[in-house]
Amino acid sequence: MTITAPPEFEQVVARYEPVIGLETHVELGTNTKMFCGCPTEFGAEPNTQVCPVCLGLPGSLPVANKAAIEATIRIGLALNCSIASWCRFARKNYFYPDMPKDYQISQYDEPLCVDGYLDVEVEGQTVRVGIERVHLEEDTGKTLHLGGATGRIHGATESLVDYNRAGIPLVEIVTKPVAGTGALAPEVARAYVTELRDIIRSLGVSDVRMEQGSLRCDVNTSLNRPGDDWGTRTETKNVNSLRSVERAVRSEMLRQASVLDAGGTITQETRHFQEDTGDTRSGRSKEEATDYRYFPDPDLVPLAPDPAWVEELKAAMPEPPRVHRERLREQWGISELDMQSVINAGAVELIEATVAAGASPDAARKWWLGELARRANETGAELAEVGATPAHVAELQRLVDEGKLTDKLARTVLEGVVAGEGSPAEVVAARGLEVVSDTGALTAAVDEAIAANPDVAQKVRDGKVAAAGALVGAVMKATRGQADAKTVRELILSRLGAV
Amino acid sequence: MSDVTRATAAELGRMIGAGEVSAEEVTRAHLDRIAAVDGQVHAFLHVDAEGAIAAARAVDSARARGEKLGPLAGVPIAIKDVIATKGVPTTCASKILEGWRPPYDATIMERINAAGMVMLGKTNMDEFAMGSSTEYSAYGPTRNPWDLGRIPGGSGGGSAAAVAAYEAPLAIGTDTGGSIRQPGAVTGTVGSKPTYGGTSRYGLVAFSSSLDTPGPVTRTVLDAALLHEVIGGHDPRDSTSIPAPLPAIVEAARLGATGDLSGVRIGLVREFAGEGAEPGVAAAVREAIEALVKLGAEVVEVSCPHFEYALPAYYLIAPSEASSNLARFDAVRYGLRVGDDGQHSLEEVMSLTREAGFGPEVKRRIMLGTYALSSGYYEAYYGQAQKVRTLITNDFKAAFEQVDVLVSPTTPFVAFPFGSRTSDPYQMYLADLYTIPTNLYGGPAISVPAGLSEGLPVGLQIMAPTMADDRMYRVAAALETVIPPLTPPALSGSNS
C-alpha cells in the first residue's frame, strides 16, 4: 500500500458519499436514580450517593423511576416517535468493574419510543434525520485508571471506581443512517446534536451539558462510491463538544477516503476522537463482538404506559425550539440571516434571557455576538460559560442607557465581569469607572483646558469649531476617559460662546 | 416446665404473650438445643446467640411495659443463609461470600423483626440455593435428623432440619424449584411456598428472579400460616410483588383444622401418575388422598399435558437467570478476592475468584445459562423454555377451572443417602419433578407430612391457584387432623 497525502475534503466528497449515524446518551436530570432513591447531583464526593440497589449488593432489587419514564416518553414525543404501549427492560450482560451488577439494565428489542425524526437546518436546507429508537437505561459508575501512560485500564497499576453515577437514568437516542448529505455531512451531524440538545433543554428533562457528560455522542461514519452499497462503518467515541461532532465526522471521512484511495479496506471498529489533533485513533476492534446475552430483566415488570397518559404528555409539550426561534426572530425584528448567526453562536437563549432581563434585543445581540463572542472564541469556552450572565449584560446596558457608562467604559466593565469581579455595578464601584457627570468638576476641567491652550481657544471663538477636538482630548485625558466626550464638547463650545 | 422446644410457634407465642414463659427462656432453650445437637445435624452456618438474646429481652421488656404483642412475638426463628440480615453473615453457603455482612435487612427480615420474632441464626443450604440435598454447601452438608446418613433435602435442608430437630420452631426457606417443599417432605416438616410475588424478594440473594419465593418452614400448618402472614404482602421495593392484600390464610388454616373438607374438589394430575415415585412414597400419598376423601373432599383426575416439559424448561430458565444474577460476584466490591497480588490483571482476578469461589453445581448452572442466553441459541433454548412456561401456566389455569387444589407427592423419593445422587446431576434434578411446575406457573404450594415409608417421612404436595394460598392451608390443616406432625427418632447427646 502506497502512502498518499491526505485528500482534500472537496475531493473526498466528489468521489465518495458519506453515511452517518449518531448515538446520543442523555443523562436525565431526575432527582433520584433510575432504580433507587439515591440523589443524582453532579460532583459529590465519590461513593457518597449510593445504596444497596445502585451498588448491586446481593439481594437488592430495582424499582423503575416514573419520572424518568415520563421524561423519556416526552423526548420520544418531541422527536415524533411512536410510544410503545408495552415494552420491557432487558439485561445487557458483560463484566466491567464500573457496573455494580456486571449487567446493565437497558432496553433491547422492545424500546420505549421508536421510529421518529428530527428536522435540522443546514445552510438553508432542511435535512430530515430519522430516529430509530429512544430507550431508557441506567448509567454505569466512573473508573479512574492510575499508573499507566494512557489512562486506560491496560497498563494501569490501580483503578478507582466511583459509583455515584451508577444508576443515573440515561436515555439513548439512535438515529437511522443518514445518507445523501454529501459535503454537508459534518455540519448535519453537528446541527442534529445541537437541535437535539435544544429540544431536550426545552423539555427541561436534562441540563444536556456535553462538558459534564450529561450529553454524550458517538458518531458512526462510512463512505461508499456513488452507486455502491454503503461502506463499512466506524464508531467514533470521545466526542465531547458540538464542534468535535463536526470535526470527528470530517476527519473520519478524510481518513477513510485516504484508506480507500490506497486500495485498503475499512475495519469495523471503535475509534477515539482526539481533541488536540482533531483526528481519530483506533480503539478496540469489533471483530470479536461481545455477546451481551440480552434477556428481559425478570426483576422488573413490563412497562405499559397508559395511552391516555401519553396523550396528556403530548398535549402539554412545550413549543419546539424551531418554532420558538422563529417567534423570537419576529419579536427581535431581525433577518433570517442574522438569526442564523445568533443560532450558530449558540446565543439564542442567552439573548432571550438578556431581553427578558430588560435589555433591548439589539443591545443584547450586540454584546453577545460582539464582545462576548470574541472573548469566548479567544478562550475556547462555550458562550454560556464565558463568565457573564444575561442579567449582567442587561445591567451593563442599563448603565449605558442611563448615561453612567460610555460604550468604551462599558467594555472595560465587562472585562471585569468576565474576570469574575462581580456584577457591572460592583465592577464600576470597585474600579471607579463611572462617567464624570458632575458638571461642576467637568466645567473646572474645561476651564483648565481653555486656560492651558489659549491659541486653540481663540480659534474656536473665531468660529473654527473643529479645533475644539484638541480641547476635548485634553479634558478626556484629565478625567482619565471617564467623561462623556459629547458632553465635554458641548460644554467647551458653550464656554467659548461658539454655540 | 415442659420442653418449650417441642411446642408449636402458635403455643409459644401464646405462652409468651400470657407471661407463662419469657421470650428469653424460650430463646435460651433453643440455643441450648442447638448447642446440644447441631454438631450432628449441622443445620446452622452461623448462630447469633447474642443478637437472639437481645431481641428476646426486648420482647420481654415490651411485655413488661404493657405493650400488646403480636402472635409470634418472642418466638425464635432460623433464617436461610440466602436472606440478607443486617450485620449478620450472609454467605449463601458459598466461599465467594464468606464473611460478607450485609449493610441492610431483607424486607421479610424487617417484618420478622417488627413482629418481635427472635432470629437464632442462619441455616445451611446448597450453594446459592442450587441443589436438592445441601451436599453442595461449601461448608459441609446438613444431616437429616431422621437418619444422619441421609440428606435433609435441598436447597433449604438447613432450615428444614433445624425445625425437624427442634432447634427452631420456625424457619425461613426460599423456593425456586422446590427448595422449601422437598426438604419439608424428607424431614417430615411443613414447607410452604407462597404465590410468587406474595412474599417480597427484596434482600433474597437472587438465584432465579422469576421463580424465587421466600416462605415458611414449620412443624404445623397453622404455624406456617402465621409466619406467612408476618412476612407476606406487598413490598414497594420489589417490582414483582403483588399489590394486593394477602388471602385470609390463618383463618383458612383454622377452618381446615375443623377436619371438614366437604365441597372441596381435589385434582390428581394424570401425567404425574406414571412418573417415577417410589412405591412407598406412592402408597403413603394414596393413603393421604383417601383420608382427604373421608373428610369430605371430592377427587377428580385432571390432565396437565405440558408438565412433562417442566423440568427441561426449568433447567433453561433458572440457570439463564442465575448466570446473570451471579455475575456480580466479581471480587470488586465484596466477598472473596483471589489473585490480587499485582501480578494479575483485573480480568484474571475476576476469573480466579470465581473459579475458587463457586462450587461445581453453581459453575454448571452458570455455564448452562450462559450458553442458553448466547446469541444464536437464545430462541432455541431460553425463548422456547418461556413458551413452555406459558403452556404450563395454561395447564394450571385449565385444571383450576375444574378443581380447587391439585395434589401430588412432593418428591418422588424419601431422603436418600449422602453421595448417592451427586455423580449424576439429572438424578438430583429429578427430586424436583413434582415441585417445579408450580414455580413456572407462580402459584402457591405446600408440602405436609403424609406418613412414613420405610421409617422415613413422605410429603404430600397441595397446589393452589395464584393468590389462593388460603385453599392450600385449608386442605393441609385438614390432613393434619388425620396425620399429626411426625416426630423423628431421638438424636444422641439429647434426651429426645
JSON list of C-alpha atoms in Angstrom, two decimals, chain A residues 33-171:
[
{"chain": "A", "resi": 33, "resn": "LYS", "atom": "CA", "xyz": [-31.62, 7.49, 40.21]},
{"chain": "A", "resi": 34, "resn": "MET", "atom": "CA", "xyz": [-33.29, 5.16, 37.74]},
{"chain": "A", "resi": 35, "resn": "PHE", "atom": "CA", "xyz": [-33.92, 2.23, 40.05]},
{"chain": "A", "resi": 36, "resn": "CYS", "atom": "CA", "xyz": [-33.38, 3.54, 43.59]},
{"chain": "A", "resi": 37, "resn": "GLY", "atom": "CA", "xyz": [-33.88, 6.67, 45.67]},
{"chain": "A", "resi": 38, "resn": "CYS", "atom": "CA", "xyz": [-30.28, 7.93, 45.63]},
{"chain": "A", "resi": 39, "resn": "PRO", "atom": "CA", "xyz": [-29.68, 11.58, 44.66]},
{"chain": "A", "resi": 40, "resn": "THR", "atom": "CA", "xyz": [-28.15, 12.38, 41.27]},
{"chain": "A", "resi": 41, "resn": "GLU", "atom": "CA", "xyz": [-26.22, 15.59, 41.87]},
{"chain": "A", "resi": 42, "resn": "PHE", "atom": "CA", "xyz": [-23.05, 16.07, 39.86]},
{"chain": "A", "resi": 43, "resn": "GLY", "atom": "CA", "xyz": [-19.73, 16.47, 41.59]},
{"chain": "A", "resi": 44, "resn": "ALA", "atom": "CA", "xyz": [-20.38, 14.90, 45.01]},
{"chain": "A", "resi": 45, "resn": "GLU", "atom": "CA", "xyz": [-17.60, 13.13, 46.91]},
{"chain": "A", "resi": 46, "resn": "PRO", "atom": "CA", "xyz": [-17.01, 9.69, 45.34]},
{"chain": "A", "resi": 47, "resn": "ASN", "atom": "CA", "xyz": [-19.28, 6.90, 46.53]},
{"chain": "A", "resi": 48, "resn": "THR", "atom": "CA", "xyz": [-21.47, 9.08, 48.73]},
{"chain": "A", "resi": 49, "resn": "GLN", "atom": "CA", "xyz": [-24.62, 8.82, 46.59]},
{"chain": "A", "resi": 50, "resn": "VAL", "atom": "CA", "xyz": [-25.03, 5.07, 46.74]},
{"chain": "A", "resi": 51, "resn": "CYS", "atom": "CA", "xyz": [-27.25, 2.44, 48.36]},
{"chain": "A", "resi": 52, "resn": "PRO", "atom": "CA", "xyz": [-27.62, -1.38, 48.22]},
{"chain": "A", "resi": 53, "resn": "VAL", "atom": "CA", "xyz": [-29.58, -1.10, 44.96]},
{"chain": "A", "resi": 54, "resn": "CYS", "atom": "CA", "xyz": [-27.21, 1.05, 42.87]},
{"chain": "A", "resi": 55, "resn": "LEU", "atom": "CA", "xyz": [-24.24, -0.78, 44.36]},
{"chain": "A", "resi": 56, "resn": "GLY", "atom": "CA", "xyz": [-25.85, -4.01, 43.18]},
{"chain": "A", "resi": 57, "resn": "LEU", "atom": "CA", "xyz": [-25.48, -5.62, 46.60]},
{"chain": "A", "resi": 58, "resn": "PRO", "atom": "CA", "xyz": [-26.69, -9.23, 46.72]},
{"chain": "A", "resi": 59, "resn": "GLY", "atom": "CA", "xyz": [-30.44, -9.35, 47.28]},
{"chain": "A", "resi": 60, "resn": "SER", "atom": "CA", "xyz": [-31.20, -5.78, 46.27]},
{"chain": "A", "resi": 61, "resn": "LEU", "atom": "CA", "xyz": [-33.84, -5.13, 43.60]},
{"chain": "A", "resi": 62, "resn": "PRO", "atom": "CA", "xyz": [-34.56, -2.30, 41.16]},
{"chain": "A", "resi": 63, "resn": "VAL", "atom": "CA", "xyz": [-37.78, -0.28, 41.05]},
{"chain": "A", "resi": 64, "resn": "ALA", "atom": "CA", "xyz": [-38.24, 1.88, 37.94]},
{"chain": "A", "resi": 65, "resn": "ASN", "atom": "CA", "xyz": [-38.34, 5.68, 38.34]},
{"chain": "A", "resi": 66, "resn": "LYS", "atom": "CA", "xyz": [-41.61, 7.01, 36.92]},
{"chain": "A", "resi": 67, "resn": "ALA", "atom": "CA", "xyz": [-40.22, 10.50, 36.34]},
{"chain": "A", "resi": 68, "resn": "ALA", "atom": "CA", "xyz": [-37.51, 9.01, 34.11]},
{"chain": "A", "resi": 69, "resn": "ILE", "atom": "CA", "xyz": [-40.07, 7.06, 32.11]},
{"chain": "A", "resi": 70, "resn": "GLU", "atom": "CA", "xyz": [-42.11, 10.22, 31.68]},
{"chain": "A", "resi": 71, "resn": "ALA", "atom": "CA", "xyz": [-39.05, 12.20, 30.56]},
{"chain": "A", "resi": 72, "resn": "THR", "atom": "CA", "xyz": [-38.17, 9.52, 28.01]},
{"chain": "A", "resi": 73, "resn": "ILE", "atom": "CA", "xyz": [-41.67, 9.49, 26.61]},
{"chain": "A", "resi": 74, "resn": "ARG", "atom": "CA", "xyz": [-41.57, 13.29, 26.30]},
{"chain": "A", "resi": 75, "resn": "ILE", "atom": "CA", "xyz": [-38.24, 13.09, 24.44]},
{"chain": "A", "resi": 76, "resn": "GLY", "atom": "CA", "xyz": [-39.79, 10.45, 22.18]},
{"chain": "A", "resi": 77, "resn": "LEU", "atom": "CA", "xyz": [-42.81, 12.66, 21.51]},
{"chain": "A", "resi": 78, "resn": "ALA", "atom": "CA", "xyz": [-40.58, 15.67, 20.76]},
{"chain": "A", "resi": 79, "resn": "LEU", "atom": "CA", "xyz": [-38.76, 13.50, 18.23]},
{"chain": "A", "resi": 80, "resn": "ASN", "atom": "CA", "xyz": [-42.04, 12.45, 16.59]},
{"chain": "A", "resi": 81, "resn": "CYS", "atom": "CA", "xyz": [-41.69, 8.82, 17.76]},
{"chain": "A", "resi": 82, "resn": "SER", "atom": "CA", "xyz": [-44.39, 6.25, 18.42]},
{"chain": "A", "resi": 83, "resn": "ILE", "atom": "CA", "xyz": [-44.60, 5.37, 22.10]},
{"chain": "A", "resi": 84, "resn": "ALA", "atom": "CA", "xyz": [-44.73, 1.64, 22.83]},
{"chain": "A", "resi": 85, "resn": "SER", "atom": "CA", "xyz": [-47.89, 0.53, 24.57]},
{"chain": "A", "resi": 86, "resn": "TRP", "atom": "CA", "xyz": [-45.91, -2.32, 26.15]},
{"chain": "A", "resi": 87, "resn": "CYS", "atom": "CA", "xyz": [-42.18, -2.79, 26.49]},
{"chain": "A", "resi": 88, "resn": "ARG", "atom": "CA", "xyz": [-39.61, -4.26, 28.81]},
{"chain": "A", "resi": 89, "resn": "PHE", "atom": "CA", "xyz": [-36.25, -3.60, 30.35]},
{"chain": "A", "resi": 90, "resn": "ALA", "atom": "CA", "xyz": [-33.53, -6.04, 29.38]},
{"chain": "A", "resi": 91, "resn": "ARG", "atom": "CA", "xyz": [-30.24, -7.01, 30.93]},
{"chain": "A", "resi": 92, "resn": "LYS", "atom": "CA", "xyz": [-27.08, -6.35, 28.96]},
{"chain": "A", "resi": 93, "resn": "ASN", "atom": "CA", "xyz": [-24.54, -8.77, 30.41]},
{"chain": "A", "resi": 94, "resn": "TYR", "atom": "CA", "xyz": [-20.82, -8.00, 30.48]},
{"chain": "A", "resi": 95, "resn": "PHE", "atom": "CA", "xyz": [-18.16, -7.85, 33.13]},
{"chain": "A", "resi": 96, "resn": "TYR", "atom": "CA", "xyz": [-16.74, -4.47, 33.99]},
{"chain": "A", "resi": 97, "resn": "PRO", "atom": "CA", "xyz": [-15.90, -3.04, 37.41]},
{"chain": "A", "resi": 98, "resn": "ASP", "atom": "CA", "xyz": [-17.89, 0.15, 36.90]},
{"chain": "A", "resi": 99, "resn": "MET", "atom": "CA", "xyz": [-21.05, -1.93, 36.53]},
{"chain": "A", "resi": 100, "resn": "PRO", "atom": "CA", "xyz": [-22.09, -2.98, 40.03]},
{"chain": "A", "resi": 101, "resn": "LYS", "atom": "CA", "xyz": [-24.19, -5.94, 38.88]},
{"chain": "A", "resi": 102, "resn": "ASP", "atom": "CA", "xyz": [-21.98, -6.84, 35.92]},
{"chain": "A", "resi": 103, "resn": "TYR", "atom": "CA", "xyz": [-25.03, -6.29, 33.80]},
{"chain": "A", "resi": 104, "resn": "GLN", "atom": "CA", "xyz": [-26.66, -3.04, 32.76]},
{"chain": "A", "resi": 105, "resn": "ILE", "atom": "CA", "xyz": [-30.41, -2.64, 32.89]},
{"chain": "A", "resi": 106, "resn": "SER", "atom": "CA", "xyz": [-31.24, -1.31, 29.46]},
{"chain": "A", "resi": 107, "resn": "GLN", "atom": "CA", "xyz": [-33.73, -1.92, 26.69]},
{"chain": "A", "resi": 108, "resn": "TYR", "atom": "CA", "xyz": [-33.06, -4.21, 23.78]},
{"chain": "A", "resi": 109, "resn": "ASP", "atom": "CA", "xyz": [-35.63, -5.27, 21.21]},
{"chain": "A", "resi": 110, "resn": "GLU", "atom": "CA", "xyz": [-38.51, -3.52, 22.98]},
{"chain": "A", "resi": 111, "resn": "PRO", "atom": "CA", "xyz": [-37.58, 0.19, 23.27]},
{"chain": "A", "resi": 112, "resn": "LEU", "atom": "CA", "xyz": [-39.96, 2.72, 24.77]},
{"chain": "A", "resi": 113, "resn": "CYS", "atom": "CA", "xyz": [-40.04, 5.01, 21.69]},
{"chain": "A", "resi": 114, "resn": "VAL", "atom": "CA", "xyz": [-39.47, 4.10, 18.05]},
{"chain": "A", "resi": 115, "resn": "ASP", "atom": "CA", "xyz": [-39.50, 5.45, 14.54]},
{"chain": "A", "resi": 116, "resn": "GLY", "atom": "CA", "xyz": [-39.39, 9.24, 14.69]},
{"chain": "A", "resi": 117, "resn": "TYR", "atom": "CA", "xyz": [-37.49, 12.06, 13.03]},
{"chain": "A", "resi": 118, "resn": "LEU", "atom": "CA", "xyz": [-35.88, 15.40, 13.64]},
{"chain": "A", "resi": 119, "resn": "ASP", "atom": "CA", "xyz": [-35.61, 18.14, 11.00]},
{"chain": "A", "resi": 120, "resn": "VAL", "atom": "CA", "xyz": [-32.45, 20.21, 11.10]},
{"chain": "A", "resi": 121, "resn": "GLU", "atom": "CA", "xyz": [-31.42, 23.31, 9.12]},
{"chain": "A", "resi": 122, "resn": "VAL", "atom": "CA", "xyz": [-28.08, 23.35, 7.41]},
{"chain": "A", "resi": 123, "resn": "GLU", "atom": "CA", "xyz": [-27.13, 26.19, 5.05]},
{"chain": "A", "resi": 124, "resn": "GLY", "atom": "CA", "xyz": [-30.73, 26.96, 4.28]},
{"chain": "A", "resi": 125, "resn": "GLN", "atom": "CA", "xyz": [-31.61, 23.32, 3.62]},
{"chain": "A", "resi": 126, "resn": "THR", "atom": "CA", "xyz": [-33.84, 21.20, 5.81]},
{"chain": "A", "resi": 127, "resn": "VAL", "atom": "CA", "xyz": [-32.43, 17.73, 6.42]},
{"chain": "A", "resi": 128, "resn": "ARG", "atom": "CA", "xyz": [-34.70, 15.12, 7.98]},
{"chain": "A", "resi": 129, "resn": "VAL", "atom": "CA", "xyz": [-32.79, 12.82, 10.35]},
{"chain": "A", "resi": 130, "resn": "GLY", "atom": "CA", "xyz": [-34.68, 9.61, 11.05]},
{"chain": "A", "resi": 131, "resn": "ILE", "atom": "CA", "xyz": [-34.85, 8.41, 14.65]},
{"chain": "A", "resi": 132, "resn": "GLU", "atom": "CA", "xyz": [-34.58, 4.65, 15.03]},
{"chain": "A", "resi": 133, "resn": "ARG", "atom": "CA", "xyz": [-35.28, 4.42, 18.75]},
{"chain": "A", "resi": 134, "resn": "VAL", "atom": "CA", "xyz": [-35.25, 6.19, 22.08]},
{"chain": "A", "resi": 135, "resn": "HIS", "atom": "CA", "xyz": [-34.73, 3.95, 25.07]},
{"chain": "A", "resi": 136, "resn": "LEU", "atom": "CA", "xyz": [-34.10, 4.16, 28.78]},
{"chain": "A", "resi": 137, "resn": "GLU", "atom": "CA", "xyz": [-31.23, 2.58, 30.71]},
{"chain": "A", "resi": 138, "resn": "GLU", "atom": "CA", "xyz": [-29.03, 3.08, 33.75]},
{"chain": "A", "resi": 139, "resn": "ASP", "atom": "CA", "xyz": [-25.65, 4.75, 33.67]},
{"chain": "A", "resi": 140, "resn": "THR", "atom": "CA", "xyz": [-22.50, 2.99, 34.86]},
{"chain": "A", "resi": 141, "resn": "GLY", "atom": "CA", "xyz": [-20.07, 4.19, 37.51]},
{"chain": "A", "resi": 142, "resn": "LYS", "atom": "CA", "xyz": [-16.86, 6.01, 36.61]},
{"chain": "A", "resi": 143, "resn": "THR", "atom": "CA", "xyz": [-13.46, 4.36, 36.62]},
{"chain": "A", "resi": 144, "resn": "LEU", "atom": "CA", "xyz": [-10.17, 6.14, 37.08]},
{"chain": "A", "resi": 145, "resn": "HIS", "atom": "CA", "xyz": [-7.15, 4.11, 35.98]},
{"chain": "A", "resi": 146, "resn": "LEU", "atom": "CA", "xyz": [-3.89, 5.14, 37.59]},
{"chain": "A", "resi": 147, "resn": "GLY", "atom": "CA", "xyz": [-0.27, 4.28, 36.93]},
{"chain": "A", "resi": 148, "resn": "GLY", "atom": "CA", "xyz": [-0.49, 3.75, 33.18]},
{"chain": "A", "resi": 149, "resn": "ALA", "atom": "CA", "xyz": [0.53, 6.05, 30.38]},
{"chain": "A", "resi": 150, "resn": "THR", "atom": "CA", "xyz": [-2.82, 6.13, 28.61]},
{"chain": "A", "resi": 151, "resn": "GLY", "atom": "CA", "xyz": [-5.30, 6.42, 31.46]},
{"chain": "A", "resi": 152, "resn": "ARG", "atom": "CA", "xyz": [-6.87, 3.25, 30.09]},
{"chain": "A", "resi": 153, "resn": "ILE", "atom": "CA", "xyz": [-7.24, 0.05, 32.06]},
{"chain": "A", "resi": 154, "resn": "HIS", "atom": "CA", "xyz": [-4.40, -1.66, 30.18]},
{"chain": "A", "resi": 155, "resn": "GLY", "atom": "CA", "xyz": [-1.15, -0.75, 31.80]},
{"chain": "A", "resi": 156, "resn": "ALA", "atom": "CA", "xyz": [-2.79, 0.72, 34.89]},
{"chain": "A", "resi": 157, "resn": "THR", "atom": "CA", "xyz": [-1.49, -0.34, 38.27]},
{"chain": "A", "resi": 158, "resn": "GLU", "atom": "CA", "xyz": [-4.55, 0.74, 40.19]},
{"chain": "A", "resi": 159, "resn": "SER", "atom": "CA", "xyz": [-8.16, 1.50, 39.34]},
{"chain": "A", "resi": 160, "resn": "LEU", "atom": "CA", "xyz": [-10.59, 3.55, 41.39]},
{"chain": "A", "resi": 161, "resn": "VAL", "atom": "CA", "xyz": [-14.33, 3.32, 40.91]},
{"chain": "A", "resi": 162, "resn": "ASP", "atom": "CA", "xyz": [-16.91, 5.94, 41.82]},
{"chain": "A", "resi": 163, "resn": "TYR", "atom": "CA", "xyz": [-20.47, 4.59, 41.82]},
{"chain": "A", "resi": 164, "resn": "ASN", "atom": "CA", "xyz": [-22.22, 7.94, 42.29]},
{"chain": "A", "resi": 165, "resn": "ARG", "atom": "CA", "xyz": [-23.08, 7.92, 38.60]},
{"chain": "A", "resi": 166, "resn": "ALA", "atom": "CA", "xyz": [-24.12, 4.26, 38.61]},
{"chain": "A", "resi": 167, "resn": "GLY", "atom": "CA", "xyz": [-27.86, 4.05, 38.15]},
{"chain": "A", "resi": 168, "resn": "ILE", "atom": "CA", "xyz": [-28.46, 7.59, 36.92]},
{"chain": "A", "resi": 169, "resn": "PRO", "atom": "CA", "xyz": [-31.15, 7.40, 34.24]},
{"chain": "A", "resi": 170, "resn": "LEU", "atom": "CA", "xyz": [-29.73, 7.55, 30.77]},
{"chain": "A", "resi": 171, "resn": "VAL", "atom": "CA", "xyz": [-31.70, 7.96, 27.58]}
]
